[in-house]
Amino acid sequence: MKAISVQVEKAVKTYGGVVALAEGNLTVQSGEVMALLGANGSGKSTLSKILTGVIAPNGGQVLIDGKATSFGSPQEARKAGISAVYQELSLIPDLTVAENIWLSHEPIRGGFIKWQEMRANTQQLLDLFKGLYGTNLQPDALISTLTPDERQLVEILKALSFDPRLIILDEATASLDSRQVNRLFELVQTWKSHGMAIVFVSHRMEEIFRIADKATVLRNGRTVGERVIAESNERELVDLMIEGATILQRERLPVVDEQKPVRLAVENLRTNVLRGVSLQLRDGELLGLGGLQGQGQSDLLMALFGAIRCEGQIVLSGQARTFHHPRAAMKADVALVPGDRGSEGLLLIRSILENLMLASWSRYRTPIAFSKARADGGQIAQELKMVMSSLDAPVNSLSGGNAQKVVIGKWLLRSPKLLLLNDPTKGIDVGAKAEFYNLLDRLRDAGTAILFYSSDDDELLGLCNRVLVLHDGEISAELREDKLTRENLVAASMGASA
Ligand SMILES: Nc1ncnc2c1ncn2[C@@H]1O[C@H](COP(=O)(O)OP(=O)(O)OP(=O)(O)O)[C@@H](O)[C@H]1O
Ligand SMILES: [Mg+2]
């Protein structure tokens, strides 16, 4: 592989009056993993997109191998050996895996696409993650039939298919489970040894310390420092990112009061994926759901929310219920925060305020209530540290993490009795995560029953008192108190009973 050196100097990007990037600096070389760190809205994706020709900067310059370069399009950047996995997924749902990966660079002979070769090449790429995705993921599968983690893998393989000298991974691990992340990191090590340069964006500190050689830190659109990972620590990096931030260092929640009423009792719940799940959840309890991606966690939450069909018994607030539609569940004070903001629940061209109010419309209908809506919306935005120009700005002007905060805020505003969380903090920065955990505490103290799926083991270990681990559609372990350790969590995720 031909060596590469990339320098971004004083890059600037503004949108109207909004400064997305005020002074972006970044240097990365062959054989190096550079982490790009910063709070939600600090400019990481903007800087990445300048490097890949998606965004034209208003100022500054990009030097490739010492030469000033300006890319007019992603195609030009790819020709120069730069390709990226973007935070917002970009696959076309109605095309196949192979068509998506090779779109715009299909193998062609005599004006015809060589389908056989294209499929074989796709299979070869898929084999890099062999055994780590569902049987459904095949070269000819339509993207629309894939799970979020499988789509993310396809995005990664697509970027790889351009044989890049520099690959940018913008939160490419957020939808992956721990085994898939491990494999990706093995691949990154190999790429590195072949002389590829890698820019790695993630809000998970643990990942950054595992894989990165250096870190470039952005704050409010400015590069504020570069550190060698081996000579730095989490505290230092977080301090650079956010002044005075608190990192997740918490006491485990108190044991749940067994006197509290049981809000939710589930008996032998079955769906296409679930094979008989039973659980109880009391008011004021934060019950964790763990396990590898796609073991039935989402199915469980969706079934409880009436979004997919299920069999078995659900008793909510003492009454046997089966919801056939989310509207019915919402009426019964159930809320679900989805992790996949793209496909679930945001009207991108509508304002932040309208989106926040979307689930609580009936409560804020009158003119007087409307000013209350603005006040409540403003408060939740502040509590979640949303970075935005105003509540009236469209959601599509927000950074990825800030858009996810709108999804969370929208459901918290409904003050539900049963709160279902489907990996809600994906892509949320450390500071805002801490705020979110505080909000959860307050909801719990107020008696809300919370069922919390997280793909981030640290989050389950740090917050929950009891975690149910799902494997292959069943609960493979219930871990509580002393038994709730990383080792047990990993073992149970693999299907071993603890
Ligand atoms: N199209 C746009 N119009 C207006 N403002 C924008 C637009 N795109 C980005 N911004 C603003 O630019 C800032 C930087 O956004 P960017 O997406 O680069 O952040 P980020 O560091 O990637 O954040 P995250 O961790 O949440 O993904 C944000 O405040 C965002 O609201
Ligand atoms: Mg981003």
XYZ file of C-alpha atoms and ligand atoms in Angstrom:
530
model
C 0.000 0.000 0.000
C 1.271 3.456 -0.888
C 1.995 5.475 2.262
C -0.161 8.492 3.041
C 0.121 11.567 5.195
C -2.822 13.848 5.769
C -2.975 17.248 7.344
C -6.006 19.411 7.903
C -5.053 22.956 8.799
C -7.412 25.522 10.258
C -10.466 24.144 8.528
C -13.616 26.261 8.892
C -17.241 25.405 8.153
C -20.253 27.588 8.816
C -23.958 27.123 8.103
C -25.576 30.529 7.972
C -24.732 31.910 11.390
C -23.879 28.516 12.893
C -20.196 27.681 13.186
C -19.869 23.915 12.813
C -16.077 24.029 12.671
C -14.093 27.097 13.726
C -10.565 25.747 13.516
C -10.155 22.074 12.743
C -6.629 20.703 12.769
C -5.761 17.077 12.275
C -2.640 15.186 11.267
C -2.584 11.479 10.527
C -0.066 9.135 8.879
C 0.194 5.643 7.492
C 0.247 2.946 10.180
C -1.468 5.146 12.749
C -4.866 5.091 14.452
C -5.929 8.628 15.280
C -8.936 8.956 17.563
C -11.069 12.038 16.985
C -12.691 13.045 20.239
C -15.160 15.681 21.312
C -18.584 16.278 22.801
C -21.744 16.036 20.690
C -21.734 18.894 18.224
C -18.022 19.660 18.574
C -17.330 19.196 14.856
C -16.003 15.641 14.458
C -18.310 14.628 11.625
C -17.892 17.990 9.928
C -14.110 17.625 9.977
C -14.411 14.038 8.691
C -16.652 15.127 5.838
C -14.286 17.875 4.807
C -11.603 15.211 4.469
C -13.829 13.066 2.266
C -15.125 15.791 -0.038
C -18.711 15.617 1.231
C -18.526 19.137 2.643
C -16.674 22.059 1.091
C -14.939 24.071 3.823
C -15.215 27.873 4.033
C -11.560 28.154 4.916
C -8.356 26.363 5.779
C -6.641 23.651 3.790
C -6.191 19.934 3.413
C -2.740 18.605 2.574
C -2.372 15.090 1.197
C 1.224 13.872 1.101
C 2.249 17.470 1.630
C 0.246 18.823 -1.309
C -2.713 21.195 -0.923
C -5.798 19.405 -2.203
C -9.453 20.231 -2.409
C -11.939 17.463 -3.118
C -15.037 18.438 -5.066
C -16.818 15.188 -4.253
C -16.510 11.917 -2.304
C -15.485 10.232 -5.578
C -12.461 12.493 -5.856
C -11.481 11.752 -2.258
C -11.824 8.019 -2.880
C -9.558 8.311 -5.916
C -6.985 9.858 -3.617
C -7.408 6.844 -1.318
C -9.693 8.297 1.348
C -12.918 6.601 2.264
C -15.259 6.769 5.228
C -17.995 5.104 7.214
C -20.433 7.847 8.129
C -22.402 8.122 11.330
C -25.725 8.395 9.539
C -26.133 5.248 7.524
C -26.143 5.787 3.795
C -27.186 2.459 2.289
C -30.056 2.216 -0.170
C -32.718 -0.041 1.395
C -34.106 -1.457 -1.858
C -30.762 -2.535 -3.290
C -28.878 -5.673 -2.326
C -25.793 -5.864 -0.154
C -23.565 -6.436 -3.203
C -25.180 -3.586 -5.176
C -24.725 -1.197 -2.276
C -21.108 -2.079 -1.675
C -20.082 -1.811 -5.320
C -22.347 1.073 -6.276
C -20.363 3.447 -8.538
C -17.408 1.086 -8.787
C -18.975 -2.114 -10.064
C -16.646 -4.567 -11.808
C -17.385 -3.951 -15.491
C -16.374 -5.602 -18.737
C -17.537 -4.495 -22.157
C -20.082 -2.176 -20.591
C -21.705 -4.931 -18.528
C -21.592 -5.480 -14.812
C -19.878 -8.723 -13.898
C -22.459 -9.926 -11.395
C -20.733 -13.205 -10.593
C -17.529 -11.439 -9.699
C -19.370 -8.763 -7.752
C -21.113 -11.388 -5.609
C -17.907 -13.309 -5.040
C -16.087 -10.133 -4.017
C -18.915 -9.308 -1.654
C -18.768 -12.753 -0.066
C -15.046 -12.323 0.407
C -15.618 -9.066 2.253
C -18.414 -10.584 4.358
C -16.086 -13.403 5.367
C -14.003 -10.859 7.257
C -16.777 -10.929 9.860
C -17.579 -14.629 9.454
C -19.810 -16.059 12.164
C -20.619 -12.648 13.596
C -23.850 -11.848 11.752
C -27.175 -13.537 10.983
C -27.713 -16.032 8.154
C -29.822 -13.436 6.419
C -26.802 -11.312 5.518
C -25.875 -12.556 2.032
C -24.607 -10.758 -1.090
C -28.120 -10.865 -2.572
C -30.052 -9.823 0.559
C -31.880 -6.520 0.411
C -30.567 -3.941 2.869
C -34.095 -3.390 4.175
C -34.142 -6.938 5.576
C -31.010 -6.462 7.686
C -30.665 -5.589 11.374
C -28.897 -2.331 12.358
C -25.640 -4.081 13.244
C -25.628 -5.924 9.912
C -26.195 -2.669 8.044
C -23.298 -1.173 9.948
C -21.059 -4.068 8.897
C -22.071 -3.515 5.260
C -21.168 0.184 5.595
C -17.737 -0.773 6.867
C -17.198 -3.273 4.044
C -18.350 -0.696 1.508
C -15.736 1.785 2.711
C -13.166 -0.988 2.583
C -14.105 -1.965 -0.967
C -12.449 1.211 -2.243
C -9.055 -0.040 -0.997
C -8.435 3.133 0.957
C -5.117 4.423 2.247
C -7.026 6.392 4.888
C -10.259 5.109 6.368
C -12.456 7.216 8.636
C -14.733 5.347 11.044
C -17.302 7.837 12.360
C -19.007 6.013 15.238
C -18.890 2.810 13.253
C -18.907 0.761 16.467
C -22.027 2.326 17.997
C -24.390 -0.334 16.597
C -22.031 -3.290 16.948
C -21.879 -5.794 19.784
C -18.684 -6.617 21.653
C -17.691 -9.558 19.470
C -18.161 -7.560 16.289
C -16.146 -4.696 17.764
C -13.364 -7.106 18.722
C -13.205 -8.385 15.170
C -13.199 -4.868 13.732
C -10.300 -4.008 16.012
C -8.367 -7.072 14.847
C -8.933 -5.893 11.284
C -7.809 -2.367 12.161
C -4.562 -3.809 13.537
C -4.005 -5.654 10.259
C -4.803 -2.610 8.135
C -2.435 -0.595 10.251
C 0.381 -3.074 9.739
C -0.224 -2.796 5.978
C 0.284 0.956 6.210
C -3.282 2.218 6.240
C -4.088 5.338 8.241
C -7.215 5.223 10.390
C -9.319 8.012 11.909
C -11.522 6.610 14.648
C -14.481 8.512 16.117
C -16.193 7.044 19.185
C -17.802 8.146 22.430
C -16.631 4.992 24.186
C -13.407 5.766 26.018
C -12.649 2.112 26.559
C -12.505 1.613 22.778
C -10.252 4.605 22.282
C -7.762 3.328 24.826
C -7.799 -0.099 23.223
C -7.286 0.846 19.611
C -5.940 4.373 19.155
C -2.312 5.467 19.058
C -3.110 9.157 19.365
C -6.115 11.359 19.966
C -7.085 14.715 18.519
C -9.585 16.546 20.695
C -12.189 19.018 19.441
C -14.099 21.431 21.614
C -16.746 23.774 20.201
C -15.433 23.366 16.683
C -11.785 23.887 17.595
C -8.958 21.401 17.842
C -7.737 21.929 21.381
C -5.009 19.333 21.552
C -3.368 16.145 20.400
C -2.210 13.445 22.817
C -0.333 10.174 22.616
C -2.720 7.621 24.105
C -0.036 5.656 25.939
C 0.978 8.838 27.749
C -2.526 10.087 28.551
C -5.547 8.969 30.541
C -9.303 9.206 30.430
C -9.501 12.099 32.865
C -7.112 14.204 30.806
C -8.956 13.576 27.557
C -12.375 14.252 29.038
C -11.086 17.462 30.591
C -9.838 18.547 27.186
C -13.210 17.699 25.630
C -15.503 19.269 28.174
C -14.481 21.620 30.911
C -15.503 20.363 34.315
C -17.306 17.258 33.062
C -18.149 14.420 35.365
C -17.202 10.980 34.127
C -19.283 7.926 34.847
C -18.049 6.974 38.305
C -21.138 6.010 40.171
C -22.359 4.036 43.053
C -24.446 1.121 41.955
C -28.129 1.806 42.581
C -29.645 0.623 45.848
C -31.339 -2.761 45.934
C -34.945 -2.489 44.859
C -37.569 -2.304 47.541
C -39.461 -5.601 47.350
C -42.481 -3.873 48.856
C -42.950 -1.736 45.768
C -45.738 -2.848 43.464
C -44.893 -4.978 40.451
C -45.449 -2.714 37.443
C -44.741 -5.330 34.806
C -44.933 -9.108 34.900
C -44.149 -11.075 31.754
C -44.756 -14.822 31.434
C -43.453 -16.998 28.627
C -43.284 -14.251 26.011
C -42.677 -15.522 22.485
C -42.029 -13.834 19.132
C -40.124 -14.914 16.027
C -36.982 -14.379 18.048
C -38.024 -14.754 21.712
C -38.441 -18.276 22.982
C -40.263 -17.881 26.261
C -39.133 -14.914 28.345
C -40.434 -14.265 31.848
C -39.578 -11.342 34.104
C -40.866 -9.008 36.785
C -40.178 -5.335 37.133
C -41.139 -3.210 40.137
C -41.820 0.487 40.352
C -38.618 2.392 40.941
C -36.443 -0.345 39.474
C -33.908 0.018 36.679
C -33.633 -3.486 35.259
C -30.837 -4.057 32.741
C -30.991 -6.180 29.604
C -27.662 -7.406 28.286
C -26.217 -9.833 25.798
C -24.862 -9.715 22.292
C -26.661 -7.794 19.557
C -29.816 -9.375 18.190
C -30.485 -11.952 20.889
C -34.041 -10.734 21.388
C -33.543 -7.562 23.444
C -35.186 -5.316 20.832
C -37.952 -7.861 20.258
C -38.766 -7.899 23.943
C -39.012 -4.114 24.111
C -40.965 -3.846 20.869
C -43.398 -6.587 21.935
C -44.050 -4.809 25.236
C -44.638 -1.594 23.287
C -47.113 -3.243 20.923
C -44.863 -2.688 17.917
C -44.523 -6.380 17.047
C -46.757 -9.399 17.556
C -46.158 -11.713 20.465
C -47.666 -14.570 22.424
C -47.576 -15.133 26.150
C -48.811 -13.101 29.067
C -48.118 -9.451 29.867
C -49.488 -8.008 33.084
C -49.104 -4.251 33.334
C -50.194 -2.349 36.450
C -52.058 -5.451 37.605
C -53.989 -5.933 34.358
C -53.434 -8.512 31.654
C -52.633 -6.558 28.467
C -51.598 -7.157 24.913
C -51.000 -4.047 22.869
C -51.649 -4.342 19.164
C -50.290 -0.895 18.424
C -47.808 1.484 20.082
C -50.647 4.012 20.452
C -52.397 1.661 22.851
C -49.199 1.191 24.835
C -48.655 4.946 24.993
C -52.171 5.392 26.330
C -51.284 2.972 29.107
C -48.265 5.170 30.019
C -45.633 3.057 28.345
C -42.834 4.786 26.432
C -40.048 3.404 24.278
C -36.827 5.240 23.477
C -35.394 3.713 20.296
C -31.670 3.549 19.720
C -31.935 3.836 15.980
C -32.828 7.464 15.492
C -32.624 7.253 11.724
C -35.487 4.879 11.127
C -37.553 5.441 14.257
C -39.278 8.569 15.181
C -37.720 11.858 14.038
C -39.226 14.261 11.526
C -35.970 15.615 10.237
C -37.187 18.776 8.562
C -39.463 19.768 11.461
C -38.223 21.804 14.393
C -36.609 20.406 17.501
C -39.544 21.641 19.586
C -42.142 19.983 17.362
C -40.238 16.739 17.539
C -39.993 16.933 21.310
C -43.742 17.448 21.513
C -44.608 14.713 19.055
C -45.413 12.068 21.640
C -47.152 14.415 24.085
C -49.261 16.406 21.664
C -52.588 15.825 23.434
C -51.223 17.367 26.600
C -49.966 20.546 24.950
C -52.811 21.299 22.581
C -54.272 24.483 23.993
C -52.611 27.888 23.371
C -51.675 28.249 27.032
C -50.220 24.770 27.104
C -48.161 25.695 24.072
C -46.014 28.125 26.001
C -45.712 25.416 28.641
C -44.546 23.094 25.872
C -41.812 25.547 24.964
C -40.758 25.841 28.603
C -40.737 22.059 29.141
C -38.970 21.489 25.842
C -36.379 24.097 26.743
C -35.806 22.474 30.091
C -35.319 18.977 28.763
C -32.989 20.340 26.064
C -30.945 21.993 28.772
C -30.922 18.932 31.004
C -29.659 16.807 28.147
C -27.147 19.513 27.177
C -28.470 19.752 23.636
C -26.177 21.794 21.398
C -28.492 23.750 19.064
C -29.041 27.217 17.687
C -32.665 27.300 18.945
C -35.653 25.062 19.657
C -37.057 26.183 16.310
C -34.110 24.918 14.266
C -34.811 21.796 12.192
C -33.627 18.471 13.571
C -31.499 17.866 10.481
C -29.241 20.742 11.546
C -28.216 18.816 14.667
C -25.166 16.602 15.099
C -25.809 12.859 15.424
C -25.628 12.759 19.196
C -27.840 15.798 19.620
C -30.503 14.299 17.372
C -30.511 11.216 19.600
C -31.075 13.508 22.596
C -34.251 14.776 20.912
C -35.486 11.177 20.712
C -34.763 10.635 24.399
C -36.264 13.962 25.437
C -39.432 13.339 23.496
C -40.228 10.238 25.544
C -39.105 11.586 28.884
C -41.558 14.485 28.454
C -44.427 12.013 28.582
C -43.535 10.992 32.152
C -44.271 7.302 31.537
C -44.953 4.679 34.237
C -43.036 2.052 32.297
C -40.023 3.287 30.354
C -38.457 0.971 27.780
C -34.974 1.982 26.655
C -33.505 0.391 23.544
C -29.786 1.210 23.666
C -30.549 4.912 24.126
C -27.073 6.364 24.614
C -25.533 5.225 21.354
C -23.513 8.151 20.071
C -24.031 10.339 23.136
C -20.953 11.992 24.626
C -19.664 11.385 28.149
C -20.982 14.623 29.603
C -24.493 14.189 28.252
C -24.485 10.535 29.301
C -23.880 11.602 32.893
C -26.848 13.995 32.626
C -28.979 11.255 31.178
C -28.092 8.914 34.041
C -29.096 11.625 36.506
C -32.429 11.935 34.726
C -32.900 8.189 35.008
C -32.187 8.431 38.734
C -34.836 11.073 39.112
C -37.391 9.046 37.161
C -36.593 6.005 39.237
C -36.926 7.947 42.455
C -40.302 9.133 41.222
C -41.316 5.475 40.894
C -40.924 4.870 37.155
C -40.220 1.262 36.246
C -37.405 1.138 33.690
C -36.285 -1.672 31.410
C -32.921 -0.751 29.976
C -31.165 -2.505 27.114
C -27.624 -1.338 26.529
C -24.954 -2.680 24.189
C -22.391 -0.980 26.423
C -21.463 -3.390 29.233
C -19.940 -0.588 31.302
C -23.297 1.101 31.378
C -25.099 -2.002 32.664
C -22.389 -2.646 35.241
C -22.331 0.949 36.381
C -26.065 1.582 36.630
C -28.090 -1.539 37.216
C -28.622 -3.651 40.242
C -29.975 -6.560 38.300
C -29.287 -7.507 34.674
C -31.044 -10.137 32.574
C -28.763 -11.495 29.878
C -30.408 -12.654 26.686
C -28.975 -15.335 24.476
C -30.722 -16.829 21.486
C -34.136 -15.538 22.511
C -33.943 -16.721 26.096
C -32.746 -15.355 29.396
C -29.437 -17.137 29.892
C -28.669 -15.539 33.250
C -29.954 -13.157 35.851
C -26.988 -11.351 37.373
C -27.409 -9.288 40.504
C -25.222 -7.575 43.083
C -21.972 -9.594 43.616
C -22.684 -11.777 40.613
C -22.963 -8.729 38.354
C -19.374 -8.680 37.048
C -17.871 -8.179 33.631
C -16.707 -11.806 33.507
C -20.175 -13.159 34.242
C -21.736 -10.762 31.784
C -19.434 -11.899 28.985
C -19.875 -15.582 29.868
C -23.665 -15.284 29.930
C -23.632 -13.353 26.632
C -21.993 -16.359 25.028
C -24.795 -18.514 26.358
C -23.013 -19.984 29.382
C -25.302 -20.062 32.399
C -23.831 -18.265 35.372
N -26.454 21.090 7.958
C -26.262 21.780 9.087
N -26.934 22.933 9.317
C -26.740 23.628 10.452
N -25.904 23.262 11.448
C -25.220 22.127 11.281
C -25.356 21.317 10.100
N -24.530 20.245 10.225
C -23.926 20.356 11.431
N -24.327 21.492 12.073
C -23.871 21.942 13.389
O -22.465 21.879 13.435
C -22.004 21.454 14.714
C -21.019 20.321 14.555
O -21.694 19.175 14.083
P -20.977 17.763 13.884
O -21.981 16.879 13.256
O -19.678 17.940 13.191
O -20.712 17.309 15.410
P -20.080 15.955 15.974
O -18.843 16.323 16.720
O -19.939 14.956 14.903
O -21.184 15.510 17.047
P -21.779 14.059 17.443
O -20.863 13.486 18.470
O -23.078 14.374 18.067
O -21.892 13.260 16.212
C -23.249 21.073 15.507
O -23.515 22.085 16.446
C -24.355 20.993 14.489
O -25.584 21.398 15.025
Mg -20.880 13.199 14.507
